[in-house]
Short mmCIF file of N, CA and C in Angstrom, two decimals:
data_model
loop_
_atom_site.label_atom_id
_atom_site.label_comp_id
_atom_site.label_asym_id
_atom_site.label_seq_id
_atom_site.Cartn_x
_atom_site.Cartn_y
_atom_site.Cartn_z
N UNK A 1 3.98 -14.33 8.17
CA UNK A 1 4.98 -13.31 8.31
C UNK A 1 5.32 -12.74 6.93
N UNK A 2 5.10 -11.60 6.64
CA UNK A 2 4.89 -11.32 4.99
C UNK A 2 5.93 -9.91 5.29
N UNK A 3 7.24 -10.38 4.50
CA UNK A 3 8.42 -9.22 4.15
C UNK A 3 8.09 -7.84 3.56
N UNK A 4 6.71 -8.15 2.34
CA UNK A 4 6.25 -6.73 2.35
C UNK A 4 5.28 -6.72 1.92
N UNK A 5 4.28 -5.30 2.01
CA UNK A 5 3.09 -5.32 2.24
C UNK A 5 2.58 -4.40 0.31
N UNK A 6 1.53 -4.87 -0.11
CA UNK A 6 1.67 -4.56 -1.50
C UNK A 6 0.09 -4.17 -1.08
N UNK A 7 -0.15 -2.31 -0.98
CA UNK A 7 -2.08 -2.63 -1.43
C UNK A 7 -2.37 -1.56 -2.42
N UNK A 8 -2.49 -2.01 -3.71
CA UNK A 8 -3.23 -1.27 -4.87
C UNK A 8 -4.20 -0.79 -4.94
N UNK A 9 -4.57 -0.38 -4.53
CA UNK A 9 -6.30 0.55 -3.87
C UNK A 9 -6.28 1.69 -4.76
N UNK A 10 -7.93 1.19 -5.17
CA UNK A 10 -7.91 2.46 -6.11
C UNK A 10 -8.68 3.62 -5.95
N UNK A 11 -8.38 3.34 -4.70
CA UNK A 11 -9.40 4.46 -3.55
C UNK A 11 -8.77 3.96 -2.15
N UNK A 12 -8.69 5.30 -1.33
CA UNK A 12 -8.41 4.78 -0.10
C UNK A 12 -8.56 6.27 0.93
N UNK A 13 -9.37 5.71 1.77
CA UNK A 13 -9.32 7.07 2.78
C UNK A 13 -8.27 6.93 3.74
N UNK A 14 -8.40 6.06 4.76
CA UNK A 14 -7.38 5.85 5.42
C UNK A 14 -7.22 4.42 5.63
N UNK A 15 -6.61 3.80 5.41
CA UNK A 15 -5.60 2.25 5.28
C UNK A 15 -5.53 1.64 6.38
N UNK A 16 -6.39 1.15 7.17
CA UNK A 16 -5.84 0.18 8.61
C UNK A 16 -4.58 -0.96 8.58
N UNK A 17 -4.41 -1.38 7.12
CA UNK A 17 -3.67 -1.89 6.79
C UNK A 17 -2.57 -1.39 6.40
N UNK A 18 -2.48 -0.02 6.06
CA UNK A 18 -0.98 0.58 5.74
C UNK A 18 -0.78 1.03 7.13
N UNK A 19 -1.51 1.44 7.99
CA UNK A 19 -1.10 1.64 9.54
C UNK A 19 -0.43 1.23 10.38
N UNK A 20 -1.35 -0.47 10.24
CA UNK A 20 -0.42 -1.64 10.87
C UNK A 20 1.09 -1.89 10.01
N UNK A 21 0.98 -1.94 8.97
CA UNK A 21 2.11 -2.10 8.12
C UNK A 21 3.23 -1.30 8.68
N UNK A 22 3.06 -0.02 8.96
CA UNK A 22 3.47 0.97 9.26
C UNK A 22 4.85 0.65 10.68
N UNK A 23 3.40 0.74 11.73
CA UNK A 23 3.54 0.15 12.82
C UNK A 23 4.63 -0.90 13.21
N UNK A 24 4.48 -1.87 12.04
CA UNK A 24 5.61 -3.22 12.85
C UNK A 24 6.75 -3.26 11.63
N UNK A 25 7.02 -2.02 10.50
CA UNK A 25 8.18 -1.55 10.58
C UNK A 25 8.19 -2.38 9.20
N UNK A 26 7.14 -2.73 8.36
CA UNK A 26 7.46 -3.66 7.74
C UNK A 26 7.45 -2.82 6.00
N UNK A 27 7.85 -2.88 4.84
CA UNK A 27 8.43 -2.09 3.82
C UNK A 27 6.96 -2.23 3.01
N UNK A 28 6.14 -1.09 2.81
CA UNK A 28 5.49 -0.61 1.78
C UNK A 28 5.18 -0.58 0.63
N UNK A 29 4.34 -1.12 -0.98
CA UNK A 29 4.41 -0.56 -2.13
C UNK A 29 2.89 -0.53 -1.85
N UNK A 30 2.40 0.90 -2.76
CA UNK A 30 0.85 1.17 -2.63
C UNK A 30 0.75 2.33 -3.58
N UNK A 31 -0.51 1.99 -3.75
CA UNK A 31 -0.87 3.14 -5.23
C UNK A 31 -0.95 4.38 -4.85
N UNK A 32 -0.80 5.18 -5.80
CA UNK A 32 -0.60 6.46 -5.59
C UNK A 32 -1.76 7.04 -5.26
N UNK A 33 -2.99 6.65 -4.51
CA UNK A 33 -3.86 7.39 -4.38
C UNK A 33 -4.71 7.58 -3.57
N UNK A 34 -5.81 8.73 -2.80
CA UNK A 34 -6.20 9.06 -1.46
C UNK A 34 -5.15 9.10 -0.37
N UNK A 35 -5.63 8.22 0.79
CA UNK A 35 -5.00 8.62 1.53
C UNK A 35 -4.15 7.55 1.93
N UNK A 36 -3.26 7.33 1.08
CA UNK A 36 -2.07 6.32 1.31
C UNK A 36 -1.06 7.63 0.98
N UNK A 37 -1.29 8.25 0.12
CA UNK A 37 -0.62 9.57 -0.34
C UNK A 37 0.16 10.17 1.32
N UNK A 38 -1.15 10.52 2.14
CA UNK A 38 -1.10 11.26 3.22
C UNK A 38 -0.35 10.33 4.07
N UNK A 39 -0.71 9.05 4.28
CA UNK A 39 0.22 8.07 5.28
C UNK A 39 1.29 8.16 4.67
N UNK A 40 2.05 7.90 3.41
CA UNK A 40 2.98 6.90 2.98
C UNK A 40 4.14 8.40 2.64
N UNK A 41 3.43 9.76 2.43
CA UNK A 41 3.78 11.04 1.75
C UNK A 41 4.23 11.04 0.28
N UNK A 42 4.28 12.04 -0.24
CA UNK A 42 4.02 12.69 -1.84
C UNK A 42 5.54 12.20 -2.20
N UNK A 43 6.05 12.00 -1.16
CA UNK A 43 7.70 11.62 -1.55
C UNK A 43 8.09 10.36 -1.27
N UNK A 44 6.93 9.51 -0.96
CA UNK A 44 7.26 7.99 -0.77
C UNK A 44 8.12 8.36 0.60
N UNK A 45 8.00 9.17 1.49
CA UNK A 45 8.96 8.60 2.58
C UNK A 45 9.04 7.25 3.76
N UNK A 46 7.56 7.31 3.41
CA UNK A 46 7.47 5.90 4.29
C UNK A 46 7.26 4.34 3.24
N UNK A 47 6.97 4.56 2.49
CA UNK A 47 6.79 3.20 1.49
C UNK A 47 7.12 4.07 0.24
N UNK A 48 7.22 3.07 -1.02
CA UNK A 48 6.62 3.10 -2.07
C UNK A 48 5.88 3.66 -2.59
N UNK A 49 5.30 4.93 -3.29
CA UNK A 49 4.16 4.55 -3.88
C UNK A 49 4.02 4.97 -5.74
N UNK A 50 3.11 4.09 -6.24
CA UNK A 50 3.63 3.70 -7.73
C UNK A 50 2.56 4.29 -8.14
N UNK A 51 2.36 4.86 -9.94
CA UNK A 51 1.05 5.75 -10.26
C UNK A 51 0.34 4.10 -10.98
N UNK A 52 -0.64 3.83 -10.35
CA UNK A 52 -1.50 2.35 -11.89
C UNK A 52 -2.61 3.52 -11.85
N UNK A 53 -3.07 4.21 -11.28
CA UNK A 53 -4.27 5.19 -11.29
C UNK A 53 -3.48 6.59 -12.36
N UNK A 54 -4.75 7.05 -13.03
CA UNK A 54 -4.72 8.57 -13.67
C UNK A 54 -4.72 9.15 -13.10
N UNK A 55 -4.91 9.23 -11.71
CA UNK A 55 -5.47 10.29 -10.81
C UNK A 55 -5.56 9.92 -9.54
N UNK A 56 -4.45 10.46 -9.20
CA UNK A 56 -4.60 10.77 -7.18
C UNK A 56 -5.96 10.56 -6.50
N UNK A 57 -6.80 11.50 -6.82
CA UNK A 57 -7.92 11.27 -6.37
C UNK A 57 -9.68 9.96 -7.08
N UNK A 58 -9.20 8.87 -7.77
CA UNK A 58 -9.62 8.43 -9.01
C UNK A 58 -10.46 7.13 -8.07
N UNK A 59 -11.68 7.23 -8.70
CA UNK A 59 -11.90 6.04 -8.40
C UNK A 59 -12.40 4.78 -9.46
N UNK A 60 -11.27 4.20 -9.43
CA UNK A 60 -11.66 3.19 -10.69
C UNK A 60 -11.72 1.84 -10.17
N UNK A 61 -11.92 0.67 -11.00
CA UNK A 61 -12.15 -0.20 -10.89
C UNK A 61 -11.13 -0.99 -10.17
N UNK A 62 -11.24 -2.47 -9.74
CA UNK A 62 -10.54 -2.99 -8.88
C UNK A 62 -9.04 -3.67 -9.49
N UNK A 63 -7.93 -3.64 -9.62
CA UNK A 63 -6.50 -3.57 -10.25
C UNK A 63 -6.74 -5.14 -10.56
N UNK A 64 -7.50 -5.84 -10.39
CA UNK A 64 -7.43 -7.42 -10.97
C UNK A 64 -7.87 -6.63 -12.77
N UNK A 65 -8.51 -5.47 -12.39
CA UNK A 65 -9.50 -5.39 -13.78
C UNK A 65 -9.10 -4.80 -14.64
N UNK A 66 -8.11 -3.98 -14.52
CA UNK A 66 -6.81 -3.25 -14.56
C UNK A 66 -6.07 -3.50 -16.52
N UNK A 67 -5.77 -3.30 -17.43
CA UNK A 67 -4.84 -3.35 -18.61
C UNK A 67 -3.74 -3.86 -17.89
N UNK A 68 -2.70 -4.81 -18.45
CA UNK A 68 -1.43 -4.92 -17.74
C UNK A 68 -0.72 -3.81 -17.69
N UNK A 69 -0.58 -3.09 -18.86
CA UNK A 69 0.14 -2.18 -19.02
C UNK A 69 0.17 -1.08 -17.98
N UNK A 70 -1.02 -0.90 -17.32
CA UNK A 70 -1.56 -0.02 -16.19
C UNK A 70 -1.32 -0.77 -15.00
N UNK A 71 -0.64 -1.64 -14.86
CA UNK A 71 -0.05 -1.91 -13.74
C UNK A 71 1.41 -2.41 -13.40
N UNK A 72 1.90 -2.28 -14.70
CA UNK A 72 3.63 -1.95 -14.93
C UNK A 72 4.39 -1.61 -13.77
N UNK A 73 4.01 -0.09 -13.46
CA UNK A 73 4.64 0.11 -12.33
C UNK A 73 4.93 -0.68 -11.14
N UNK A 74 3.62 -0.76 -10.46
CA UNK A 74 2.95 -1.69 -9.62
C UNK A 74 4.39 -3.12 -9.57
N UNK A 75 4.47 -3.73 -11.03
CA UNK A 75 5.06 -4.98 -11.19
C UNK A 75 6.61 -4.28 -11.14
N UNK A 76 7.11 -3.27 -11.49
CA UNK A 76 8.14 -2.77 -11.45
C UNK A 76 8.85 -2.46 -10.19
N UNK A 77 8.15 -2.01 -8.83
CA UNK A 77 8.51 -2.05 -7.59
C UNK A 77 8.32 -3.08 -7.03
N UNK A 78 7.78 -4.14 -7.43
CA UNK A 78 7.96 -5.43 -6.64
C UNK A 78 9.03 -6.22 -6.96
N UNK A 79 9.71 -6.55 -8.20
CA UNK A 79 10.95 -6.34 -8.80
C UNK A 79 12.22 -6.08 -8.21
N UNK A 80 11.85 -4.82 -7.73
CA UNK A 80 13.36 -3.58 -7.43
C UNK A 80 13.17 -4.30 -6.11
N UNK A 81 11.97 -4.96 -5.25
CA UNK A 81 12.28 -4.89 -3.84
C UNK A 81 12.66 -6.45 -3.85
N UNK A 82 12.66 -7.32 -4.58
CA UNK A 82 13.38 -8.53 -4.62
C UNK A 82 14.66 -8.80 -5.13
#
């Protein structure tokens, strides 16, 4: 039973997992990019979403691989939601 759902994707077309997330009502943080954008909207209305990517549309490497510093944010909304 997991209070909230955290997916850093540094690419995403559409999220089966932000769907379900969605679905059973449960609170959001996810990177700012593809199509979590379109599920989650440009205004965070349904979750969270934090920039660790340069670019909305970016496809980079996997966020384990990540600079810390480039995932600040990321660590910054998990924070605010505890």
């Amino acid at each position: 039973h997991a209070d909230l759902i955290v997916i850093p994707s540094s690419a995403e077309a559409r999220s089966i997992a932000c769907i379900e997330a969605m679905g059973m009502g449960k609170p959001l943080i996810a990177s700012r990019v593809g199509g979590l954008i379109d599920l989650l909207g440009k205004e965070s209305t349904y979750g969270e979403l934090v920039n660790i990517y340069n670019d909305e549309a970016c496809n980079y490497g996997p966020p384990d691989r990540l600079p810390a510093e480039q995932l600040q944010p990321l660590v910054d909304a998990l924070v605010a939601f505890l």
